[in-house]
PDB file of C-alpha atoms in Angstrom:
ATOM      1  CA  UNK A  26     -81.442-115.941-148.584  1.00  0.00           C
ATOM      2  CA  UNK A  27     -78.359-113.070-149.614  1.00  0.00           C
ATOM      3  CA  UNK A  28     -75.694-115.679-148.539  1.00  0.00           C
ATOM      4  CA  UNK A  29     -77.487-118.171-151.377  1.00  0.00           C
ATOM      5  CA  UNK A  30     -78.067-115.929-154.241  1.00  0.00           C
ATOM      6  CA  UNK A  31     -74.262-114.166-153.961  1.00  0.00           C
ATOM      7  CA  UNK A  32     -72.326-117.392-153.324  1.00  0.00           C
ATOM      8  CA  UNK A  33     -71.200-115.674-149.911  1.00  0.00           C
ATOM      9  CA  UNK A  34     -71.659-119.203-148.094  1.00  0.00           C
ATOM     10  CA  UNK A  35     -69.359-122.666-148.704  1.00  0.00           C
ATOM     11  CA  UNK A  36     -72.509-124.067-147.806  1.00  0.00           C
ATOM     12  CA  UNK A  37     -74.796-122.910-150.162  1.00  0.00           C
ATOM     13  CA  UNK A  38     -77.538-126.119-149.946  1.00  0.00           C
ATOM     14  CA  UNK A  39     -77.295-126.351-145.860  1.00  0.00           C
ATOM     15  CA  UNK A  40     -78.031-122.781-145.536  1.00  0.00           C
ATOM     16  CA  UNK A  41     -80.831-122.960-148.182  1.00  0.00           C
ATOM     17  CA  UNK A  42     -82.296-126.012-146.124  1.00  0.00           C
ATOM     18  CA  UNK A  43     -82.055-123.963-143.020  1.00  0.00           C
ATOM     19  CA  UNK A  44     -83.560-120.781-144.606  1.00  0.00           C
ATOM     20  CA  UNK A  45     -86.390-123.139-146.084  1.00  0.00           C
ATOM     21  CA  UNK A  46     -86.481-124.860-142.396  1.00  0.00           C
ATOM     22  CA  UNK A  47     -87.101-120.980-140.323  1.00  0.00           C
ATOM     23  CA  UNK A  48     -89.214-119.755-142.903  1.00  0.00           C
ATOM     24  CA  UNK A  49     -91.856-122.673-142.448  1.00  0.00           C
ATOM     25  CA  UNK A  50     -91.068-122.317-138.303  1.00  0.00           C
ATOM     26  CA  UNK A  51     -91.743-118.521-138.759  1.00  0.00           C
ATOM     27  CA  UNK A  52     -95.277-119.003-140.515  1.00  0.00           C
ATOM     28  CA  UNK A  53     -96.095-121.287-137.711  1.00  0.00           C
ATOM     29  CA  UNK A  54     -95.637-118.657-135.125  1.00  0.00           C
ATOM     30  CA  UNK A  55     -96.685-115.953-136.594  1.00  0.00           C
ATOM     31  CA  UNK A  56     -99.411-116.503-138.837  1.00  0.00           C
ATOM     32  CA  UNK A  57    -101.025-112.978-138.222  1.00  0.00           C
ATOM     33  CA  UNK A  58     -98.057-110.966-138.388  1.00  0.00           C
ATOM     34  CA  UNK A  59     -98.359-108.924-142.056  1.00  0.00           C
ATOM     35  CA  UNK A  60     -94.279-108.553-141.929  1.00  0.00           C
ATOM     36  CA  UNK A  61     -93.534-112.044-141.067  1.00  0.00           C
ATOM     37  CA  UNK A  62     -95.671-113.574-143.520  1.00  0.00           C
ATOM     38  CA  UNK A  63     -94.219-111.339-146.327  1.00  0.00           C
ATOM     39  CA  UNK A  64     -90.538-111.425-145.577  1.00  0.00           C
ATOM     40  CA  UNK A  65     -91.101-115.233-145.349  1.00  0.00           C
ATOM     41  CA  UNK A  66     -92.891-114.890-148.989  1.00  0.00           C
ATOM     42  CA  UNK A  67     -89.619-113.097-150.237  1.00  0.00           C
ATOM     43  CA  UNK A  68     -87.584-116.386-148.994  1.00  0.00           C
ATOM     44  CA  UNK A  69     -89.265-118.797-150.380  1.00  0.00           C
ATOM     45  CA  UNK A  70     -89.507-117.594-153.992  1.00  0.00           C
ATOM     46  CA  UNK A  71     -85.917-117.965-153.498  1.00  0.00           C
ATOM     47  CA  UNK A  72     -84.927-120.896-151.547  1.00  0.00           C
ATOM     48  CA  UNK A  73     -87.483-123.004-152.787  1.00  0.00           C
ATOM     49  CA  UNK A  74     -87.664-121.828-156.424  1.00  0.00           C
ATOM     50  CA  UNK A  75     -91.591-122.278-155.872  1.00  0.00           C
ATOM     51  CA  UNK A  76     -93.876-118.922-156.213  1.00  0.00           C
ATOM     52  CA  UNK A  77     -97.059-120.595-155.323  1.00  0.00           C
ATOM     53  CA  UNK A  78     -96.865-120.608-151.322  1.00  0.00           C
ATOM     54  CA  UNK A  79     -94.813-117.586-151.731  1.00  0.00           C
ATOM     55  CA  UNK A  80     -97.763-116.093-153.556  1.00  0.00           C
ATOM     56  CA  UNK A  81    -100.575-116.963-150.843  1.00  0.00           C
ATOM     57  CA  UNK A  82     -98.496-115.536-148.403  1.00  0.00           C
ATOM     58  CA  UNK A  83     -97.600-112.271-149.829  1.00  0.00           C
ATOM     59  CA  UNK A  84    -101.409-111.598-151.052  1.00  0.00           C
ATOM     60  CA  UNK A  85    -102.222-112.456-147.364  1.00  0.00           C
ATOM     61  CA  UNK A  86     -99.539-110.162-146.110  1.00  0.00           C
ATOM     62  CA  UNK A  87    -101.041-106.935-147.817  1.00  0.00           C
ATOM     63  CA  UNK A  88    -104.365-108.204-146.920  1.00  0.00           C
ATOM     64  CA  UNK A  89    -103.550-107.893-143.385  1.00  0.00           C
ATOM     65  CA  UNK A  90    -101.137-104.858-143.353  1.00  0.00           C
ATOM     66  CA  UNK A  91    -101.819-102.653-146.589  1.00  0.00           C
ATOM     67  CA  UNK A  92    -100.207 -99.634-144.927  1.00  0.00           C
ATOM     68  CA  UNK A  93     -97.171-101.258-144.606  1.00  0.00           C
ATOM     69  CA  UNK A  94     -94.014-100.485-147.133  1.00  0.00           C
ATOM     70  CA  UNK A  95     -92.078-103.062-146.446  1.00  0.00           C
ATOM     71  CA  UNK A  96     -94.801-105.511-146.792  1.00  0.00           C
ATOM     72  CA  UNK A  97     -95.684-104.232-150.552  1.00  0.00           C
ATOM     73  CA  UNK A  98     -92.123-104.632-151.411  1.00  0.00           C
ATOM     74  CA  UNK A  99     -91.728-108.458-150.493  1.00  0.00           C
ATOM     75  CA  UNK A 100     -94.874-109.081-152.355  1.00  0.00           C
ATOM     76  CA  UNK A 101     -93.718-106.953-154.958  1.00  0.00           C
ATOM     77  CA  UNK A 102     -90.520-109.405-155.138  1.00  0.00           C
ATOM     78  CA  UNK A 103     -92.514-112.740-155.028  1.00  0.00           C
ATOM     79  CA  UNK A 104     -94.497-110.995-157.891  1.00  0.00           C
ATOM     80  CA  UNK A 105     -91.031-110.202-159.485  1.00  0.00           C
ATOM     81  CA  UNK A 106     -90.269-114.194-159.140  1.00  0.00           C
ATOM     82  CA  UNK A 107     -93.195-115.241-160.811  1.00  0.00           C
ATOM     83  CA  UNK A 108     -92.575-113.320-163.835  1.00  0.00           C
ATOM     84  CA  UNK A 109     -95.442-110.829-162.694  1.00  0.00           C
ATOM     85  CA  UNK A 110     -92.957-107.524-163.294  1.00  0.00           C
ATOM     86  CA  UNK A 111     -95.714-105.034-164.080  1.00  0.00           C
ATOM     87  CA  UNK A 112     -97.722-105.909-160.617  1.00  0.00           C
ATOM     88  CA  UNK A 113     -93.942-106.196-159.612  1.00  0.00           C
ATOM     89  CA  UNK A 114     -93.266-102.779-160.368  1.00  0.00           C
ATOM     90  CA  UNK A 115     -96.558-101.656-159.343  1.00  0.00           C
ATOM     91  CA  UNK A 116     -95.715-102.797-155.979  1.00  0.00           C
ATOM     92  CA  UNK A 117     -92.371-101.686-155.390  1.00  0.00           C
ATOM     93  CA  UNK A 118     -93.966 -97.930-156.115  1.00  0.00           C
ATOM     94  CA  UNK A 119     -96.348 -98.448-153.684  1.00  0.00           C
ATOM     95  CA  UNK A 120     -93.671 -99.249-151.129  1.00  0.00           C
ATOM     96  CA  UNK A 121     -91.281 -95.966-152.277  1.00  0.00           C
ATOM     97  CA  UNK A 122     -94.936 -93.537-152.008  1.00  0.00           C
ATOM     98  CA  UNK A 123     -95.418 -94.718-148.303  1.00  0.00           C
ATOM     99  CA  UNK A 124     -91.597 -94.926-147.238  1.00  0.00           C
ATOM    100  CA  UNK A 125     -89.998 -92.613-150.112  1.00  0.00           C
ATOM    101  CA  UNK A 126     -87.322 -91.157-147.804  1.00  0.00           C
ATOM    102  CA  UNK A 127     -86.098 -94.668-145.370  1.00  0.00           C
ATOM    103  CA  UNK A 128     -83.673 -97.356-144.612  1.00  0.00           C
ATOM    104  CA  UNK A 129     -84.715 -99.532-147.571  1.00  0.00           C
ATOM    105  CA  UNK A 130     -84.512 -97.029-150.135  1.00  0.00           C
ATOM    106  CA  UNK A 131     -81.417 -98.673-152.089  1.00  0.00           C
ATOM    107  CA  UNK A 132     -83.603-101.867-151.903  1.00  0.00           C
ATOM    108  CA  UNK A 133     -86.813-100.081-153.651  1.00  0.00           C
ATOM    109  CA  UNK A 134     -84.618 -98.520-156.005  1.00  0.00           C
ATOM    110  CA  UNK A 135     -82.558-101.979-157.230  1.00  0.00           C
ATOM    111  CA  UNK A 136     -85.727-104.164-157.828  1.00  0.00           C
ATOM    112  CA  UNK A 137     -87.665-101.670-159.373  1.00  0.00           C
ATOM    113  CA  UNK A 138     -84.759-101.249-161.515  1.00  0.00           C
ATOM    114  CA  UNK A 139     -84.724-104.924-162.135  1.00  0.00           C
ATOM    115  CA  UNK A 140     -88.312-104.961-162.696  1.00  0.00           C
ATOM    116  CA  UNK A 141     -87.834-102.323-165.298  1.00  0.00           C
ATOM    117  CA  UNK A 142     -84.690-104.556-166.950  1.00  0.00           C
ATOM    118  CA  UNK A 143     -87.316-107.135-167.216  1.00  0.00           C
ATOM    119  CA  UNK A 144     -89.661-105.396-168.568  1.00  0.00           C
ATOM    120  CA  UNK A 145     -87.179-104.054-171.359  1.00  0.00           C
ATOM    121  CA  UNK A 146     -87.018-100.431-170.366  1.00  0.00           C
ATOM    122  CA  UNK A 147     -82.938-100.595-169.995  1.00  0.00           C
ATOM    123  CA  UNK A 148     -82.780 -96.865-169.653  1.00  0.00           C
ATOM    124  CA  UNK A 149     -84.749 -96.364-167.124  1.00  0.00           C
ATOM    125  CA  UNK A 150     -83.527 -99.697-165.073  1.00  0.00           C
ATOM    126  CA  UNK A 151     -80.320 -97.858-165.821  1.00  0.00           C
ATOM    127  CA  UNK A 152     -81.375 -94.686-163.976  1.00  0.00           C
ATOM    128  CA  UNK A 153     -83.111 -96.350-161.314  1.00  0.00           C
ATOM    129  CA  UNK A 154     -79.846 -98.376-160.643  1.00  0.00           C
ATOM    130  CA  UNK A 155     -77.225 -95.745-160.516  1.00  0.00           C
ATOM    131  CA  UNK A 156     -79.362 -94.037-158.016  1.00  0.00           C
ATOM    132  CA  UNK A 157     -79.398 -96.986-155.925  1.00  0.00           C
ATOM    133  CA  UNK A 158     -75.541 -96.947-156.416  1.00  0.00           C
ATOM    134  CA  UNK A 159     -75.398 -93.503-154.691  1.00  0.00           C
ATOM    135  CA  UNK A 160     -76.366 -95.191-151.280  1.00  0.00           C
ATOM    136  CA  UNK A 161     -74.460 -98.630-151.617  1.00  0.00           C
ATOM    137  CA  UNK A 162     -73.369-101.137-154.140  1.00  0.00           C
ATOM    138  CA  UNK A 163     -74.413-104.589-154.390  1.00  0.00           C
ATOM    139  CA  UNK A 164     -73.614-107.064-156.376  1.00  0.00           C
ATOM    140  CA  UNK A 165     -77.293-107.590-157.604  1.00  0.00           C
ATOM    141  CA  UNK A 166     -77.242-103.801-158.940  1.00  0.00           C
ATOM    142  CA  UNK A 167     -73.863-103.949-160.515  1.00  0.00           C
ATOM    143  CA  UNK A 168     -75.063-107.176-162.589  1.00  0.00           C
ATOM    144  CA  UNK A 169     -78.552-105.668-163.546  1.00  0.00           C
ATOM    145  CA  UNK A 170     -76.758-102.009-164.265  1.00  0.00           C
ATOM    146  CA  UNK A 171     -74.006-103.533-166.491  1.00  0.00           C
ATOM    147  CA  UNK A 172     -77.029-106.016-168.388  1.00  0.00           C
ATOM    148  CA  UNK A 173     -78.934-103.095-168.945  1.00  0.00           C
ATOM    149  CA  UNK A 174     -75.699-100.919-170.290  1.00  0.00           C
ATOM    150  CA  UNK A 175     -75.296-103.841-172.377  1.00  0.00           C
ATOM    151  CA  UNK A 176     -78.683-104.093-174.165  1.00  0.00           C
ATOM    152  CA  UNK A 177     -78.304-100.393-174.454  1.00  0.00           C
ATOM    153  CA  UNK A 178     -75.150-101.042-176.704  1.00  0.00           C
ATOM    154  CA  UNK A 179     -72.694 -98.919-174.100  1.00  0.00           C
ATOM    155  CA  UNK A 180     -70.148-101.394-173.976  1.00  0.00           C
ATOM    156  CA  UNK A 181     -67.395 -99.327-171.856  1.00  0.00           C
ATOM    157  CA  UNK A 182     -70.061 -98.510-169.346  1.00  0.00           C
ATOM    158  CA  UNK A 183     -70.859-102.085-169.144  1.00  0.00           C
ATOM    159  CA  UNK A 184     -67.503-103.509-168.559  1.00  0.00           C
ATOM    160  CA  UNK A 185     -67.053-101.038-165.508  1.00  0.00           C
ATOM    161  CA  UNK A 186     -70.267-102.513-164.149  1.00  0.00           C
ATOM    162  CA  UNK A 187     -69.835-106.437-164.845  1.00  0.00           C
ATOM    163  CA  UNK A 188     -65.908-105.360-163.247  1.00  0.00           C
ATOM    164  CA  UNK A 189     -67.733-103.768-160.138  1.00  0.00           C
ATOM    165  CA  UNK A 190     -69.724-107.097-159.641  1.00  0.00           C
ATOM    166  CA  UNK A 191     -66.711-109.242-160.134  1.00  0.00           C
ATOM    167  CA  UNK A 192     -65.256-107.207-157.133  1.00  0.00           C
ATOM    168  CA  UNK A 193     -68.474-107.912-155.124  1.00  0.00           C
ATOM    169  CA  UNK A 194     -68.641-111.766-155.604  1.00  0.00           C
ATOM    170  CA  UNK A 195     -66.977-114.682-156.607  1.00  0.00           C
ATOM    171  CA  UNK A 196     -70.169-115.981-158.350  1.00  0.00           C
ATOM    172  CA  UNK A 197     -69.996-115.578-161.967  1.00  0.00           C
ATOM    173  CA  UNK A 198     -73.529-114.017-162.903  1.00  0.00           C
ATOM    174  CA  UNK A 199     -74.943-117.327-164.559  1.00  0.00           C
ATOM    175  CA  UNK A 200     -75.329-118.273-160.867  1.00  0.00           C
ATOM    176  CA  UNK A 201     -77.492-114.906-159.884  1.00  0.00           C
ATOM    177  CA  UNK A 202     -79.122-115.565-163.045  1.00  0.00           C
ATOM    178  CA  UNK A 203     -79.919-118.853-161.648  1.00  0.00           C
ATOM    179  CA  UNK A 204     -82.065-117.166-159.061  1.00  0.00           C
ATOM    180  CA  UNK A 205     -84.868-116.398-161.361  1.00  0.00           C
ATOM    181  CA  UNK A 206     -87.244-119.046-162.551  1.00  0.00           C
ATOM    182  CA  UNK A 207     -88.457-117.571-166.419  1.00  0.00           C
ATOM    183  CA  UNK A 208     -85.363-119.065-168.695  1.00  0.00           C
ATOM    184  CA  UNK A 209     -86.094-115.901-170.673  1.00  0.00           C
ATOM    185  CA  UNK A 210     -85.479-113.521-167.868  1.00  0.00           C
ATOM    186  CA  UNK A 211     -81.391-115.574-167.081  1.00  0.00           C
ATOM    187  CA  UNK A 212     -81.047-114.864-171.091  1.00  0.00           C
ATOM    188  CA  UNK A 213     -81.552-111.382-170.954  1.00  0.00           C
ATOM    189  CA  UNK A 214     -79.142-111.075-167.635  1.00  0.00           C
ATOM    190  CA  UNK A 215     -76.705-112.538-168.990  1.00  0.00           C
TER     191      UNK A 215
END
């Protein structure tokens, strides 16, 4: 799914076949697994641009495991696909209260930053995003941090960022942009 969105593969429709191909072998075999089924969901509101499996899957995911962090945050990104960003950001801070303090920290931070770019809070997606910074950059963060500097009118601030992503990726943003399905939400990244 990474190698798709960021343009890090020369073969960006075989490896979204193939993602599309293990996600559908991974539901087969493990139907009853809550982390399976909602790291699968995450995939396919990518590679197939398609939130309604992705949907089922995450809701059953939670269902199954709602203890589980890293299960709230993949349903919290399918929610984020399907234009959903309040329940997306509702889920993403149910993931940081059970794991505030692990691994995928810098993960919970950029989405919910995203989530609150979306939702037209720029400062605070601003915030969210430099503090996801302090771990690691990505290009994902560097795009959403120098949108959000730019609908905040803080042009210099915004160069620095849209430079840091250009350093990150070849792909010119219009292609992450691509990623999300609400025409709306590619405007206001780019």
């Amino acid at each position: 799914r990474t190698i798709v969105i960021y343009g890090w593969s020369d073969e960006v429709e075989a490896h979204r076949q193939q993602g599309i191909l293990l996600a559908k072998r991974a539901i087969k075999s493990a139907a009853e697994d809550a982390a399976v089924l909602a790291s699968v969901a995450n995939d396919l509101s990518v590679l197939e641009q398609s939130v309604e499996l992705a949907l089922l899957l995450a809701e059953r995911a939670v269902a199954i495991n709602p203890g589980s962090a890293n299960v709230w945050f993949n349903c919290g990104w399918v929610r984020f696909m399907a234009g959903e960003i309040e329940a997306a950001i509702e889920h993403f801070e149910t993931a940081m209260r059970l794991d505030p303090a692990g691994a995928n920290r810098p993960a919970y931070l950029l989405y919910l930053g995203a989530a609150h770019f979306f939702a037209q809070r720029f400062e605070q997606a601003a915030a969210l995003l430099r503090e996801r910074n302090q771990y690691s950059e990505s290009p994902g963060g560097a795009a959403f941090l120098a949108a959000s500097y730019g609908h905040l009118g803080q042009t210099g601030a915004a160069r620095q960022a849209l430079a840091r992503y250009r350093a990150l990726t070849p792909l010119p943003i219009e292609s992450l942009a691509r990623t999300f399905l609400d025409p709306g939400q590619r405007r206001m990244l780019l």
